[in-house]
Amino acid sequence: LQKIAFIVSYDGTNYYGFQRQSELPTIQSELERALSEIAQEPIAVVGSGRTDAGVHAYGQVVHFQTRLKIPAEKWPLAIKNYLPEDIVVRAAYQVKSQFHARYDAVGKIYQYRIDRGLVPNVFQRRYAYHVPYPIDLNLIGQAIPYLEGTHDFTAFCASGSAVENHVRTIYRIGMREEEEQLLFTFHGNGFLYNMVRIMVGTLIAVGNGKIPAEEIPRILASKDRNLAGPTAPAHGLTLMKVEYPMSIFA
Amino acid sequence: LQKIAFIVSYDGTNYYGFQRQSELPTIQSELERALSEIAQEPIAVVGSGRTDAGVHAYGQVVHFQTRLKIPAEKWPLAIKNYLPEDIVVRAAYQVKSQFHARYDAVGKIYQYRIDRGLVPNVFQRRYAYHVPYPIDLNLIGQAIPYLEGTHDFTAFCASGSAVENHVRTIYRIGMREEEEQLLFTFHGNGFLYNMVRIMVGTLIAVGNGKIPAEEIPRILASKDRNLAGPTAPAHGLTLMKVEYPMSIFA
């Protein structure tokens, strides 16, 4: 039995998120269907984590086990015609039998894309949140350092999450402009449910003066979801990369 | 009566090209429908030229006349909710009464996007032609100067074109890499039917060794469409900009 890890890219627009749900199209179900067709037996995949309905991925990581002897580097092309065109396996690696896509992940990088044009860019309409009103990037720049570091992010977590420990470390929040777009990157050791989207909604609220940058420490300390900003829409968010220790390769 | 020019951006994926065709969805029909709804009377638009089914535009230009007194700068937002989300008016200008979007155009810039990744980039799948086999950019670089300049482009024109004069001037063909993508830009005083797509198909054929770069002058001289390369697919092509003399503004 071989254990294989895939780096998977998907346009989440037409899916009900990563995780399998009976009857509904999800990324996990599409991958499992494709693999099971190739292997002629049921294959289950485990992802590094869920992504919500409408969220995209450039570098989601999944693992599975198979009796098939396909060399790892042949997998991206072998599976290509079994998958819809909005899900692509970018790379595949043979990993150690104990590798686990979720438990072994030590870091994740998300990108959130905002379109600041007067009217939306048609080519980015599925991948960027259109914010045509003024936002002050200096104010956002003042708020970012308060979110970086190790904090209890309960105030930045959607209620209903089953996770008990809400302490996470954000190594870095990057902000850069690319023509009319504003790109945020969030690099952390893990993220709670809706955490990136709530941080983005809060940073936008800071940028348009609704939340003072210096309020962020108090919002974190309050652990009150109602004090943070709104949840930014799913379609601006992309899981860029999942990080693992080098020792995972077989 | 005011004459207004729009700069229009569209994702051509779901349209049968720019030009009005009875019953079929086209860019022109959508613009005319939206304008006629706003004006409560039929309004016809004239474009700088057609784009084929599946071809995109970032900066198509159209003009129309209207009795409406909407200030030009208000048009992009005024029309936004009357258009589908894959057609956007980026800017609007009041132009002189004699302005004509097609006759006054003095130059056009097209971009052709090629995705050279082993597997397609999901976020570019509608806007880039996937070419996973090796192409030698040095060979293409040798072929480009033969296409630049003033030539009879009959060999690079789809048959069935009604235009009689096939002489066009290409000011510049640019080629640049952007991560796994290869971007061509074509700046010329005008382009024949399918001309950019045939030039791209020919440059790719040069890049993979099927057509020697030095053959280009002979292909041009032959005026034989069969000697040039294949027509590259529509979805990689975007009309970026239409150029006019400065004197058009009212």
Short mmCIF file of C-alpha atoms in Angstrom, two decimals:
data_model
loop_
_atom_site.label_atom_id
_atom_site.label_comp_id
_atom_site.label_asym_id
_atom_site.label_seq_id
_atom_site.Cartn_x
_atom_site.Cartn_y
_atom_site.Cartn_z
CA LEU A 1 0.00 0.00 0.00
CA GLN A 2 1.38 3.40 -1.03
CA LYS A 3 0.55 6.67 0.65
CA ILE A 4 0.31 9.58 -1.78
CA ALA A 5 -0.04 13.31 -1.09
CA PHE A 6 -1.55 15.62 -3.70
CA ILE A 7 -1.19 19.37 -4.00
CA VAL A 8 -4.60 20.37 -5.29
CA SER A 9 -5.75 23.61 -6.88
CA TYR A 10 -9.46 24.40 -7.23
CA ASP A 11 -11.88 27.13 -8.15
CA GLY A 12 -14.37 26.84 -5.30
CA THR A 13 -17.13 28.83 -7.03
CA ASN A 14 -19.28 25.82 -7.88
CA TYR A 15 -18.68 23.72 -4.74
CA TYR A 16 -20.18 23.43 -1.30
CA GLY A 17 -16.71 23.58 0.23
CA PHE A 18 -14.00 20.97 0.58
CA GLN A 19 -15.70 18.46 2.85
CA ARG A 20 -17.83 15.58 1.62
CA GLN A 21 -21.60 16.15 2.07
CA SER A 22 -24.08 13.63 0.81
CA GLU A 23 -25.51 14.60 -2.58
CA LEU A 24 -23.81 18.03 -2.74
CA PRO A 25 -20.80 18.68 -4.99
CA THR A 26 -17.66 19.14 -2.88
CA ILE A 27 -13.94 19.01 -3.61
CA GLN A 28 -13.44 15.94 -1.44
CA SER A 29 -16.23 14.00 -3.18
CA GLU A 30 -14.87 14.86 -6.62
CA LEU A 31 -11.36 13.71 -5.66
CA GLU A 32 -12.69 10.51 -4.08
CA ARG A 33 -14.89 9.77 -7.08
CA ALA A 34 -11.99 10.30 -9.50
CA LEU A 35 -9.56 8.17 -7.46
CA SER A 36 -12.13 5.40 -6.94
CA GLU A 37 -12.81 5.29 -10.68
CA ILE A 38 -9.11 4.93 -11.43
CA ALA A 39 -8.48 2.37 -8.67
CA GLN A 40 -11.76 0.49 -9.23
CA GLU A 41 -12.26 0.44 -5.47
CA PRO A 42 -13.35 3.04 -2.93
CA ILE A 43 -10.59 5.48 -1.95
CA ALA A 44 -11.02 8.06 0.81
CA VAL A 45 -8.96 11.26 0.89
CA VAL A 46 -8.00 13.32 3.93
CA GLY A 47 -7.44 17.04 3.49
CA SER A 48 -5.25 19.46 5.48
CA GLY A 49 -8.48 21.10 6.59
CA ARG A 50 -11.82 22.21 5.25
CA THR A 51 -12.35 25.20 3.06
CA ASP A 52 -15.80 26.83 3.10
CA ALA A 53 -18.27 26.94 0.24
CA GLY A 54 -16.92 29.30 -2.42
CA VAL A 55 -13.36 29.43 -1.05
CA HIS A 56 -10.59 28.56 -3.52
CA ALA A 57 -7.27 26.75 -3.18
CA TYR A 58 -4.01 27.00 -5.03
CA GLY A 59 -2.17 24.56 -2.76
CA GLN A 60 -4.58 22.43 -0.71
CA VAL A 61 -2.93 19.17 0.42
CA VAL A 62 -4.68 15.80 0.65
CA HIS A 63 -3.47 12.27 1.27
CA PHE A 64 -4.81 8.82 0.46
CA GLN A 65 -3.67 5.23 0.32
CA THR A 66 -3.76 3.01 -2.70
CA ARG A 67 -2.67 -0.35 -4.04
CA LEU A 68 -2.08 1.28 -7.44
CA LYS A 69 1.57 1.37 -8.48
CA ILE A 70 1.38 4.65 -10.40
CA PRO A 71 4.66 6.56 -9.80
CA ALA A 72 3.90 9.73 -7.82
CA GLU A 73 5.01 12.11 -10.58
CA LYS A 74 2.55 10.51 -13.05
CA TRP A 75 -0.51 11.20 -10.88
CA PRO A 76 -1.28 14.81 -12.00
CA LEU A 77 -1.75 13.73 -15.62
CA ALA A 78 -3.23 10.31 -14.75
CA ILE A 79 -6.10 11.89 -12.81
CA LYS A 80 -6.57 14.98 -15.01
CA ASN A 81 -9.31 13.54 -17.25
CA TYR A 82 -11.23 12.10 -14.29
CA LEU A 83 -11.63 15.52 -12.65
CA PRO A 84 -13.76 18.52 -13.66
CA GLU A 85 -11.76 21.40 -15.12
CA ASP A 86 -12.07 23.48 -11.94
CA ILE A 87 -10.12 20.94 -9.85
CA VAL A 88 -6.50 20.22 -10.77
CA VAL A 89 -3.82 18.09 -9.09
CA ARG A 90 -0.70 20.26 -9.42
CA ALA A 91 1.79 17.81 -7.93
CA ALA A 92 1.93 14.44 -6.17
CA TYR A 93 4.46 12.91 -3.78
CA GLN A 94 4.93 9.52 -2.20
CA VAL A 95 4.89 10.13 1.56
CA LYS A 96 5.70 8.03 4.61
CA SER A 97 2.96 5.67 5.78
CA GLN A 98 2.42 7.70 8.96
CA PHE A 99 1.93 11.03 7.08
CA HIS A 100 -1.35 12.79 7.82
CA ALA A 101 -2.41 15.84 5.77
CA ARG A 102 -4.19 17.46 8.73
CA TYR A 103 -2.22 16.42 11.81
CA ASP A 104 1.21 17.03 10.27
CA ALA A 105 0.45 20.51 8.90
CA VAL A 106 2.62 23.07 10.71
CA GLY A 107 1.57 26.21 8.85
CA LYS A 108 -0.83 27.60 6.30
CA ILE A 109 -0.81 30.58 3.99
CA TYR A 110 -4.06 32.17 2.84
CA GLN A 111 -4.51 35.01 0.40
CA TYR A 112 -7.46 37.38 0.38
CA ARG A 113 -8.00 39.47 -2.75
CA ILE A 114 -9.90 42.77 -2.78
CA ASP A 115 -10.85 44.59 -5.98
CA ARG A 116 -10.83 48.35 -5.31
CA GLY A 117 -11.90 49.45 -8.80
CA LEU A 118 -14.95 51.68 -9.29
CA VAL A 119 -16.52 48.73 -11.14
CA PRO A 120 -15.46 45.08 -10.75
CA ASN A 121 -12.68 43.59 -12.87
CA VAL A 122 -14.61 40.96 -14.89
CA PHE A 123 -11.65 38.56 -14.95
CA GLN A 124 -11.36 38.60 -11.14
CA ARG A 125 -15.06 38.69 -10.30
CA ARG A 126 -15.01 35.13 -8.93
CA TYR A 127 -11.73 35.57 -7.03
CA ALA A 128 -11.83 39.07 -5.55
CA TYR A 129 -14.20 40.89 -3.20
CA HIS A 130 -15.27 44.17 -4.78
CA VAL A 131 -14.86 47.08 -2.34
CA PRO A 132 -15.44 50.28 -4.34
CA TYR A 133 -15.53 52.69 -1.37
CA PRO A 134 -12.38 54.35 0.02
CA ILE A 135 -10.21 52.38 2.45
CA ASP A 136 -7.16 53.91 4.11
CA LEU A 137 -4.22 51.53 3.80
CA ASN A 138 -2.24 53.44 6.43
CA LEU A 139 -4.92 52.70 9.02
CA ILE A 140 -4.92 49.02 8.02
CA GLY A 141 -1.12 49.03 8.26
CA GLN A 142 -1.45 50.23 11.86
CA ALA A 143 -3.94 47.47 12.74
CA ILE A 144 -1.99 44.55 11.26
CA PRO A 145 0.75 44.31 13.96
CA TYR A 146 -1.94 43.90 16.64
CA LEU A 147 -3.20 40.74 14.93
CA GLU A 148 0.23 39.25 14.29
CA GLY A 149 1.69 37.05 17.02
CA THR A 150 0.13 34.56 19.43
CA HIS A 151 -3.39 35.39 20.61
CA ASP A 152 -6.66 33.82 21.64
CA PHE A 153 -8.69 34.47 18.48
CA THR A 154 -12.14 33.67 19.92
CA ALA A 155 -13.40 37.13 18.84
CA PHE A 156 -12.30 36.24 15.28
CA CYS A 157 -13.95 32.84 15.13
CA ALA A 158 -17.43 32.02 13.88
CA SER A 159 -19.60 30.64 16.67
CA GLY A 160 -20.49 26.99 16.34
CA SER A 161 -16.87 25.88 15.98
CA ALA A 162 -16.21 22.69 17.91
CA VAL A 163 -12.52 23.50 18.46
CA GLU A 164 -11.75 24.20 22.12
CA ASN A 165 -8.36 25.86 21.96
CA HIS A 166 -8.65 29.22 20.21
CA VAL A 167 -5.00 30.24 20.60
CA ARG A 168 -3.22 30.57 17.27
CA THR A 169 -0.01 32.19 16.09
CA ILE A 170 0.03 34.46 13.05
CA TYR A 171 3.60 34.78 11.82
CA ARG A 172 2.87 37.52 9.35
CA ILE A 173 0.07 39.44 7.63
CA GLY A 174 1.22 40.88 4.32
CA MET A 175 -0.55 43.62 2.38
CA ARG A 176 0.32 44.69 -1.13
CA GLU A 177 -1.29 46.49 -4.03
CA GLU A 178 -1.38 45.01 -7.52
CA GLU A 179 -2.93 47.49 -9.94
CA GLU A 180 -6.46 48.07 -8.63
CA GLN A 181 -6.32 45.07 -6.33
CA LEU A 182 -5.34 44.81 -2.69
CA LEU A 183 -3.87 41.48 -1.61
CA PHE A 184 -3.61 40.26 1.95
CA THR A 185 -1.60 37.18 2.87
CA PHE A 186 -1.99 35.46 6.22
CA HIS A 187 0.73 33.07 7.37
CA GLY A 188 -0.01 31.24 10.59
CA ASN A 189 0.29 27.92 12.39
CA GLY A 190 -3.44 27.36 11.97
CA PHE A 191 -6.70 29.21 11.55
CA LEU A 192 -10.09 28.91 13.26
CA TYR A 193 -13.41 28.67 11.43
CA ASN A 194 -13.91 31.86 9.33
CA MET A 195 -10.90 33.43 11.08
CA VAL A 196 -9.23 34.84 7.94
CA ARG A 197 -12.51 36.21 6.60
CA ILE A 198 -13.32 37.89 9.94
CA MET A 199 -9.80 39.38 10.12
CA VAL A 200 -10.26 40.76 6.59
CA GLY A 201 -13.71 42.16 7.44
CA THR A 202 -12.19 43.79 10.51
CA LEU A 203 -9.22 45.25 8.60
CA ILE A 204 -11.62 46.72 6.02
CA ALA A 205 -13.69 48.21 8.89
CA VAL A 206 -10.45 49.75 10.20
CA GLY A 207 -9.66 51.06 6.72
CA ASN A 208 -12.95 52.86 6.38
CA GLY A 209 -12.82 54.29 9.89
CA LYS A 210 -15.50 52.15 11.52
CA ILE A 211 -13.07 50.44 13.92
CA PRO A 212 -10.01 52.31 15.28
CA ALA A 213 -6.77 50.35 14.75
CA GLU A 214 -5.94 50.63 18.48
CA GLU A 215 -9.19 48.80 19.31
CA ILE A 216 -7.82 45.49 18.00
CA PRO A 217 -6.11 44.48 21.30
CA ARG A 218 -9.38 45.13 23.18
CA ILE A 219 -11.37 43.13 20.62
CA LEU A 220 -8.94 40.20 21.01
CA ALA A 221 -9.12 40.44 24.81
CA SER A 222 -12.94 40.59 24.80
CA LYS A 223 -13.26 37.19 23.07
CA ASP A 224 -16.53 38.65 21.77
CA ARG A 225 -17.26 37.89 18.10
CA ASN A 226 -19.66 40.85 17.97
CA LEU A 227 -16.87 43.38 18.50
CA ALA A 228 -14.85 42.29 15.46
CA GLY A 229 -15.84 43.32 11.93
CA PRO A 230 -18.12 41.40 9.55
CA THR A 231 -17.09 38.17 7.82
CA ALA A 232 -15.69 39.07 4.38
CA PRO A 233 -17.20 36.99 1.54
CA ALA A 234 -15.82 33.56 0.72
CA HIS A 235 -14.94 34.18 -2.93
CA GLY A 236 -12.01 36.51 -2.14
CA LEU A 237 -10.22 33.79 -0.16
CA THR A 238 -7.67 31.28 -1.47
CA LEU A 239 -5.69 28.67 0.49
CA MET A 240 -2.25 29.16 -1.07
CA LYS A 241 0.00 26.71 0.76
CA VAL A 242 0.07 24.14 3.52
CA GLU A 243 3.43 23.68 5.24
CA TYR A 244 4.85 20.37 6.52
CA PRO A 245 8.16 19.27 8.03
CA MET A 246 10.63 18.06 5.39
CA SER A 247 10.63 14.58 6.92
CA ILE A 248 7.30 13.55 5.39
CA PHE A 249 8.65 12.27 2.09
CA ALA A 250 8.98 8.53 1.74
CA LEU B 1 -28.37 64.38 -28.58
CA GLN B 2 -25.17 63.33 -26.80
CA LYS B 3 -22.61 60.92 -28.21
CA ILE B 4 -21.04 58.72 -25.56
CA ALA B 5 -18.10 56.30 -25.84
CA PHE B 6 -17.75 53.40 -23.41
CA ILE B 7 -14.65 51.43 -22.56
CA VAL B 8 -16.05 47.96 -22.03
CA SER B 9 -14.52 44.92 -20.38
CA TYR B 10 -16.02 41.47 -20.88
CA ASP B 11 -15.42 37.81 -20.23
CA GLY B 12 -16.31 36.36 -23.63
CA THR B 13 -16.69 32.76 -22.38
CA ASN B 14 -20.47 32.73 -22.49
CA TYR B 15 -21.03 34.85 -25.63
CA TYR B 16 -21.23 34.27 -29.36
CA GLY B 17 -18.80 37.12 -29.94
CA PHE B 18 -19.29 40.86 -29.94
CA GLN B 19 -21.67 41.29 -32.85
CA ARG B 20 -25.44 41.14 -32.57
CA GLN B 21 -26.95 37.86 -33.85
CA SER B 22 -30.64 37.20 -33.59
CA GLU B 23 -31.51 35.07 -30.55
CA LEU B 24 -27.89 34.38 -29.55
CA PRO B 25 -26.27 36.10 -26.56
CA THR B 26 -23.64 38.60 -27.75
CA ILE B 27 -21.87 41.55 -26.15
CA GLN B 28 -23.50 44.05 -28.50
CA SER B 29 -27.02 42.76 -27.77
CA GLU B 30 -26.45 42.89 -24.03
CA LEU B 31 -25.17 46.48 -24.22
CA GLU B 32 -28.06 47.52 -26.48
CA ARG B 33 -30.62 45.83 -24.24
CA ALA B 34 -29.22 47.51 -21.12
CA LEU B 35 -29.06 50.96 -22.75
CA SER B 36 -32.53 50.62 -24.23
CA GLU B 37 -33.95 49.67 -20.82
CA ILE B 38 -32.37 52.73 -19.23
CA ALA B 39 -33.38 55.09 -22.05
CA GLN B 40 -36.82 53.52 -22.56
CA GLU B 41 -36.21 53.64 -26.30
CA PRO B 42 -34.08 51.54 -28.68
CA ILE B 43 -30.38 52.42 -28.63
CA ALA B 44 -27.86 50.91 -31.06
CA VAL B 45 -24.16 50.67 -30.22
CA VAL B 46 -21.24 50.60 -32.65
CA GLY B 47 -18.07 48.78 -31.60
CA SER B 48 -14.45 49.35 -32.64
CA GLY B 49 -14.63 45.95 -34.29
CA ARG B 50 -15.94 42.47 -33.72
CA THR B 51 -14.42 40.00 -31.36
CA ASP B 52 -15.00 36.29 -32.04
CA ALA B 53 -17.00 33.91 -29.88
CA GLY B 54 -15.04 33.24 -26.70
CA VAL B 55 -12.62 36.17 -27.12
CA HIS B 56 -12.39 38.57 -24.16
CA ALA B 57 -11.92 42.32 -23.91
CA TYR B 58 -10.39 44.53 -21.28
CA GLY B 59 -10.75 47.72 -23.32
CA GLN B 60 -13.26 47.33 -26.17
CA VAL B 61 -14.66 50.71 -27.25
CA VAL B 62 -18.25 51.34 -28.36
CA HIS B 63 -20.23 54.50 -29.09
CA PHE B 64 -23.93 55.36 -29.10
CA GLN B 65 -26.19 58.39 -29.12
CA THR B 66 -28.76 59.23 -26.52
CA ARG B 67 -31.16 61.92 -25.39
CA LEU B 68 -30.38 60.99 -21.78
CA LYS B 69 -28.54 63.73 -19.88
CA ILE B 70 -26.53 61.38 -17.66
CA PRO B 71 -23.05 62.94 -17.16
CA ALA B 72 -20.45 60.70 -18.85
CA GLU B 73 -18.63 59.83 -15.62
CA LYS B 74 -21.88 58.50 -14.07
CA TRP B 75 -22.49 55.94 -16.82
CA PRO B 76 -20.31 53.04 -15.47
CA LEU B 77 -22.35 52.84 -12.26
CA ALA B 78 -25.67 53.80 -13.90
CA ILE B 79 -25.50 50.83 -16.27
CA LYS B 80 -23.88 48.34 -13.89
CA ASN B 81 -27.08 46.73 -12.60
CA TYR B 82 -28.54 46.44 -16.11
CA LEU B 83 -25.63 44.31 -17.34
CA PRO B 84 -24.68 40.72 -16.51
CA GLU B 85 -21.64 40.41 -14.24
CA ASP B 86 -19.36 39.33 -17.11
CA ILE B 87 -19.78 42.66 -18.97
CA VAL B 88 -18.59 45.85 -17.26
CA VAL B 89 -18.38 49.44 -18.47
CA ARG B 90 -15.03 50.61 -17.10
CA ALA B 91 -15.22 54.22 -18.23
CA ALA B 92 -17.38 56.56 -20.32
CA TYR B 93 -16.60 59.77 -22.18
CA GLN B 94 -18.63 62.35 -24.02
CA VAL B 95 -17.24 62.45 -27.56
CA LYS B 96 -17.69 64.73 -30.57
CA SER B 97 -20.79 64.11 -32.67
CA GLN B 98 -18.67 62.86 -35.61
CA PHE B 99 -16.78 60.27 -33.49
CA HIS B 100 -17.00 56.70 -34.79
CA ALA B 101 -15.66 53.82 -32.70
CA ARG B 102 -14.61 51.79 -35.76
CA TYR B 103 -13.59 54.37 -38.38
CA ASP B 104 -11.60 56.54 -35.96
CA ALA B 105 -9.59 53.71 -34.37
CA VAL B 106 -5.91 54.14 -35.24
CA GLY B 107 -4.46 51.23 -33.32
CA LYS B 108 -5.31 48.15 -31.28
CA ILE B 109 -3.51 46.11 -28.68
CA TYR B 110 -4.34 42.44 -28.18
CA GLN B 111 -2.95 40.08 -25.58
CA TYR B 112 -2.68 36.32 -25.98
CA ARG B 113 -2.11 34.25 -22.86
CA ILE B 114 -0.54 30.79 -22.88
CA ASP B 115 -0.41 28.55 -19.81
CA ARG B 116 2.75 26.43 -19.97
CA GLY B 117 2.18 24.48 -16.75
CA LEU B 118 2.13 20.68 -16.76
CA VAL B 119 -1.54 20.93 -15.76
CA PRO B 120 -3.77 24.00 -16.33
CA ASN B 121 -3.94 26.81 -13.79
CA VAL B 122 -7.60 26.58 -12.66
CA PHE B 123 -7.89 30.33 -12.18
CA GLN B 124 -6.77 31.02 -15.75
CA ARG B 125 -8.53 28.15 -17.47
CA ARG B 126 -10.98 30.48 -19.23
CA TYR B 127 -8.34 33.07 -20.18
CA ALA B 128 -5.24 31.10 -21.18
CA TYR B 129 -4.52 28.43 -23.79
CA HIS B 130 -2.89 25.44 -22.12
CA VAL B 131 0.26 24.35 -23.99
CA PRO B 132 1.98 21.74 -21.82
CA TYR B 133 4.58 20.61 -24.38
CA PRO B 134 8.00 22.32 -24.70
CA ILE B 135 8.24 25.51 -26.75
CA ASP B 136 11.56 27.25 -27.38
CA LEU B 137 11.20 30.96 -26.66
CA ASN B 138 14.48 31.72 -28.44
CA LEU B 139 13.06 30.37 -31.69
CA ILE B 140 9.90 32.43 -31.21
CA GLY B 141 12.07 35.46 -30.49
CA GLN B 142 13.73 34.94 -33.87
CA ALA B 143 10.38 34.71 -35.68
CA ILE B 144 8.77 37.82 -34.15
CA PRO B 145 10.75 40.48 -36.09
CA TYR B 146 9.63 38.92 -39.40
CA LEU B 147 5.98 39.58 -38.47
CA GLU B 148 6.53 43.12 -37.20
CA GLY B 149 6.28 45.94 -39.74
CA THR B 150 4.02 46.48 -42.75
CA HIS B 151 3.03 43.33 -44.65
CA ASP B 152 0.24 41.78 -46.66
CA PHE B 153 -1.14 39.38 -44.04
CA THR B 154 -3.33 37.29 -46.39
CA ALA B 155 -1.55 34.11 -45.21
CA PHE B 156 -2.53 35.03 -41.63
CA CYS B 157 -6.18 35.73 -42.36
CA ALA B 158 -9.08 33.29 -42.13
CA SER B 159 -10.68 32.73 -45.51
CA GLY B 160 -14.14 34.17 -45.91
CA SER B 161 -13.10 37.63 -44.79
CA ALA B 162 -14.80 40.29 -46.90
CA VAL B 163 -12.00 42.82 -46.40
CA GLU B 164 -10.09 43.48 -49.64
CA ASN B 165 -6.95 45.19 -48.42
CA HIS B 166 -4.86 42.74 -46.37
CA VAL B 167 -1.96 45.08 -45.70
CA ARG B 168 -1.54 45.89 -42.02
CA THR B 169 1.24 47.34 -39.87
CA ILE B 170 2.30 45.64 -36.67
CA TYR B 171 4.22 48.13 -34.55
CA ARG B 172 5.37 45.59 -32.01
CA ILE B 173 4.92 42.02 -30.81
CA GLY B 174 5.88 41.65 -27.16
CA MET B 175 6.60 38.37 -25.40
CA ARG B 176 7.04 38.00 -21.67
CA GLU B 177 6.87 35.28 -19.05
CA GLU B 178 4.76 35.63 -15.92
CA GLU B 179 5.28 32.62 -13.67
CA GLU B 180 4.11 29.63 -15.75
CA GLN B 181 2.37 31.82 -18.30
CA LEU B 182 3.63 33.21 -21.57
CA LEU B 183 2.06 36.50 -22.66
CA PHE B 184 2.12 37.87 -26.19
CA THR B 185 1.01 41.42 -26.95
CA PHE B 186 0.27 42.56 -30.49
CA HIS B 187 0.16 46.28 -31.21
CA GLY B 188 -0.88 47.20 -34.72
CA ASN B 189 -2.93 49.63 -36.79
CA GLY B 190 -5.54 46.96 -37.41
CA PHE B 191 -5.96 43.20 -37.58
CA LEU B 192 -7.64 40.90 -40.09
CA TYR B 193 -10.14 38.19 -39.21
CA ASN B 194 -8.40 35.64 -36.91
CA MET B 195 -5.04 37.30 -37.63
CA VAL B 196 -3.78 37.40 -34.02
CA ARG B 197 -4.84 33.81 -33.37
CA ILE B 198 -3.12 32.59 -36.57
CA MET B 199 0.05 34.51 -35.67
CA VAL B 200 0.01 32.88 -32.22
CA GLY B 201 -0.58 29.42 -33.72
CA THR B 202 2.35 30.06 -36.07
CA LEU B 203 4.65 31.30 -33.30
CA ILE B 204 3.86 28.21 -31.24
CA ALA B 205 4.61 26.06 -34.31
CA VAL B 206 7.97 27.86 -34.58
CA GLY B 207 8.57 27.29 -30.87
CA ASN B 208 8.10 23.56 -31.13
CA GLY B 209 10.17 23.25 -34.26
CA LYS B 210 7.40 22.60 -36.79
CA ILE B 211 8.00 25.84 -38.72
CA PRO B 212 11.52 27.34 -39.00
CA ALA B 213 11.62 31.02 -37.95
CA GLU B 214 13.23 31.97 -41.28
CA GLU B 215 10.17 30.59 -43.11
CA ILE B 216 7.98 33.49 -41.96
CA PRO B 217 8.92 35.86 -44.83
CA ARG B 218 8.12 33.11 -47.35
CA ILE B 219 4.78 32.39 -45.65
CA LEU B 220 3.89 36.10 -45.80
CA ALA B 221 4.92 36.30 -49.47
CA SER B 222 2.94 33.16 -50.37
CA LYS B 223 -0.37 34.70 -49.23
CA ASP B 224 -1.34 31.07 -48.60
CA ARG B 225 -3.25 30.49 -45.36
CA ASN B 226 -2.26 26.82 -45.46
CA LEU B 227 1.42 27.59 -44.95
CA ALA B 228 0.92 29.46 -41.66
CA GLY B 229 0.29 27.61 -38.39
CA PRO B 230 -3.08 26.64 -36.91
CA THR B 231 -5.52 29.15 -35.43
CA ALA B 232 -4.89 29.29 -31.67
CA PRO B 233 -8.08 28.95 -29.59
CA ALA B 234 -10.26 31.99 -28.89
CA HIS B 235 -10.20 31.85 -25.10
CA GLY B 236 -6.52 32.91 -24.82
CA LEU B 237 -7.20 36.19 -26.62
CA THR B 238 -8.12 39.54 -25.05
CA LEU B 239 -8.61 42.91 -26.78
CA MET B 240 -6.71 45.14 -24.36
CA LYS B 241 -6.96 48.62 -25.85
CA VAL B 242 -8.26 50.56 -28.84
CA GLU B 243 -6.36 53.71 -29.71
CA TYR B 244 -7.87 56.97 -31.01
CA PRO B 245 -6.54 60.44 -31.79
CA MET B 246 -6.78 62.80 -28.82
CA SER B 247 -9.16 65.04 -30.73
CA ILE B 248 -12.21 62.82 -30.22
CA PHE B 249 -13.32 64.23 -26.88
CA ALA B 250 -16.20 66.69 -26.93
#
